[in-house]
PDB file of C-alpha atoms in Angstrom:
ATOM      1  CA  MET A 122      11.542  58.941-258.869  1.00  0.00           C
ATOM      2  CA  MET A 123       7.973  58.377-260.740  1.00  0.00           C
ATOM      3  CA  SER A 124       5.909  61.205-259.877  1.00  0.00           C
ATOM      4  CA  LYS A 125       2.195  60.567-257.885  1.00  0.00           C
ATOM      5  CA  ASP A 126       0.459  62.329-261.020  1.00  0.00           C
ATOM      6  CA  LEU A 127       2.595  59.982-263.213  1.00  0.00           C
ATOM      7  CA  SER A 128       1.949  56.485-260.826  1.00  0.00           C
ATOM      8  CA  GLN A 129      -2.033  57.166-261.124  1.00  0.00           C
ATOM      9  CA  ALA A 130      -2.662  57.754-264.331  1.00  0.00           C
ATOM     10  CA  ILE A 131      -0.439  54.680-265.397  1.00  0.00           C
ATOM     11  CA  PHE A 132      -2.627  52.991-262.745  1.00  0.00           C
ATOM     12  CA  HIS A 133      -5.557  54.253-264.797  1.00  0.00           C
ATOM     13  CA  PHE A 134      -3.799  53.384-267.929  1.00  0.00           C
ATOM     14  CA  CYS A 135      -3.586  49.758-267.078  1.00  0.00           C
ATOM     15  CA  GLN A 136      -6.983  49.794-266.098  1.00  0.00           C
ATOM     16  CA  ILE A 137      -8.231  50.424-269.052  1.00  0.00           C
ATOM     17  CA  PHE A 138      -6.002  48.831-271.619  1.00  0.00           C
ATOM     18  CA  ARG A 139      -4.542  45.700-269.746  1.00  0.00           C
ATOM     19  CA  ASP A 140      -1.627  47.132-270.393  1.00  0.00           C
ATOM     20  CA  TYR A 141       1.939  49.013-269.343  1.00  0.00           C
ATOM     21  CA  PRO A 142       2.754  51.992-270.980  1.00  0.00           C
ATOM     22  CA  ASN A 143       6.475  52.253-272.137  1.00  0.00           C
ATOM     23  CA  TYR A 144       8.098  54.725-270.003  1.00  0.00           C
ATOM     24  CA  SER A 145      10.889  56.714-270.715  1.00  0.00           C
ATOM     25  CA  TYR A 146      13.945  56.827-268.362  1.00  0.00           C
ATOM     26  CA  GLU A 147      15.467  59.317-269.748  1.00  0.00           C
ATOM     27  CA  ILE A 148      16.626  62.142-266.874  1.00  0.00           C
ATOM     28  CA  GLY A 149      15.147  65.172-269.031  1.00  0.00           C
ATOM     29  CA  PHE A 150      11.631  63.014-269.441  1.00  0.00           C
ATOM     30  CA  ASN A 151       8.896  65.512-268.428  1.00  0.00           C
ATOM     31  CA  GLN A 152       6.565  63.132-266.411  1.00  0.00           C
ATOM     32  CA  ILE A 153       3.663  65.714-266.176  1.00  0.00           C
ATOM     33  CA  GLU A 154       3.019  66.030-269.835  1.00  0.00           C
ATOM     34  CA  TYR A 155       3.687  62.084-269.917  1.00  0.00           C
ATOM     35  CA  ALA A 156       0.933  61.386-267.460  1.00  0.00           C
ATOM     36  CA  LYS A 157      -1.863  64.143-268.995  1.00  0.00           C
ATOM     37  CA  GLU A 158      -0.900  62.448-272.687  1.00  0.00           C
ATOM     38  CA  LEU A 159      -1.995  59.055-270.384  1.00  0.00           C
ATOM     39  CA  ASP A 160      -5.182  61.275-269.025  1.00  0.00           C
ATOM     40  CA  LYS A 161      -6.298  61.838-272.442  1.00  0.00           C
ATOM     41  CA  CYS A 162      -5.370  58.177-273.265  1.00  0.00           C
ATOM     42  CA  VAL A 163      -8.307  56.990-270.893  1.00  0.00           C
ATOM     43  CA  GLU A 164     -10.842  59.802-271.541  1.00  0.00           C
ATOM     44  CA  ASP A 165     -10.736  58.845-275.285  1.00  0.00           C
ATOM     45  CA  HIS A 166     -10.362  54.986-275.006  1.00  0.00           C
ATOM     46  CA  PHE A 167      -7.650  55.395-277.248  1.00  0.00           C
ATOM     47  CA  ASP A 168      -3.933  54.194-276.732  1.00  0.00           C
ATOM     48  CA  TYR A 169      -1.593  57.236-278.012  1.00  0.00           C
ATOM     49  CA  THR A 170       1.701  56.088-276.841  1.00  0.00           C
ATOM     50  CA  ILE A 171       1.501  53.184-279.382  1.00  0.00           C
ATOM     51  CA  GLU A 172       2.825  55.537-281.965  1.00  0.00           C
ATOM     52  CA  GLU A 173       5.153  58.223-279.808  1.00  0.00           C
ATOM     53  CA  TYR A 174       6.600  55.655-277.258  1.00  0.00           C
ATOM     54  CA  GLY A 175       6.273  52.767-279.254  1.00  0.00           C
ATOM     55  CA  THR A 176       4.223  51.007-276.277  1.00  0.00           C
ATOM     56  CA  ILE A 177       3.732  46.945-278.002  1.00  0.00           C
ATOM     57  CA  PRO A 178      -0.158  46.665-277.357  1.00  0.00           C
ATOM     58  CA  PRO A 179      -0.764  43.344-275.981  1.00  0.00           C
ATOM     59  CA  VAL A 180      -1.443  40.210-278.067  1.00  0.00           C
ATOM     60  CA  ARG A 181      -4.728  38.549-276.709  1.00  0.00           C
ATOM     61  CA  THR A 182      -4.885  34.755-276.981  1.00  0.00           C
ATOM     62  CA  ARG A 183      -7.469  32.076-276.050  1.00  0.00           C
ATOM     63  CA  LYS A 184      -7.442  29.418-274.483  1.00  0.00           C
ATOM     64  CA  THR A 185      -7.008  26.269-276.344  1.00  0.00           C
ATOM     65  CA  ASN A 186      -9.734  23.390-276.456  1.00  0.00           C
ATOM     66  CA  ILE A 187      -8.251  20.091-275.511  1.00  0.00           C
ATOM     67  CA  ILE A 188      -9.894  17.442-277.490  1.00  0.00           C
ATOM     68  CA  TRP A 189      -9.302  13.743-275.556  1.00  0.00           C
ATOM     69  CA  ASN A 190     -10.468  11.096-277.571  1.00  0.00           C
TER      70      ASN A 190
END
């Protein structure tokens, strides 16, 4: 079960980066430390989870312009 601190940290992370951070489902996973790291990402506006947890940044695509003849 996800802790309240981690849930809030993920929510704030998603608001800033528009992406869900990669999350470990291992039994020994320290949710408190991960929540602190996500909070640090939000404060610094830099995603530190990319290297450590393998989070894949979203690919931003623009809408294509359709030209009608």
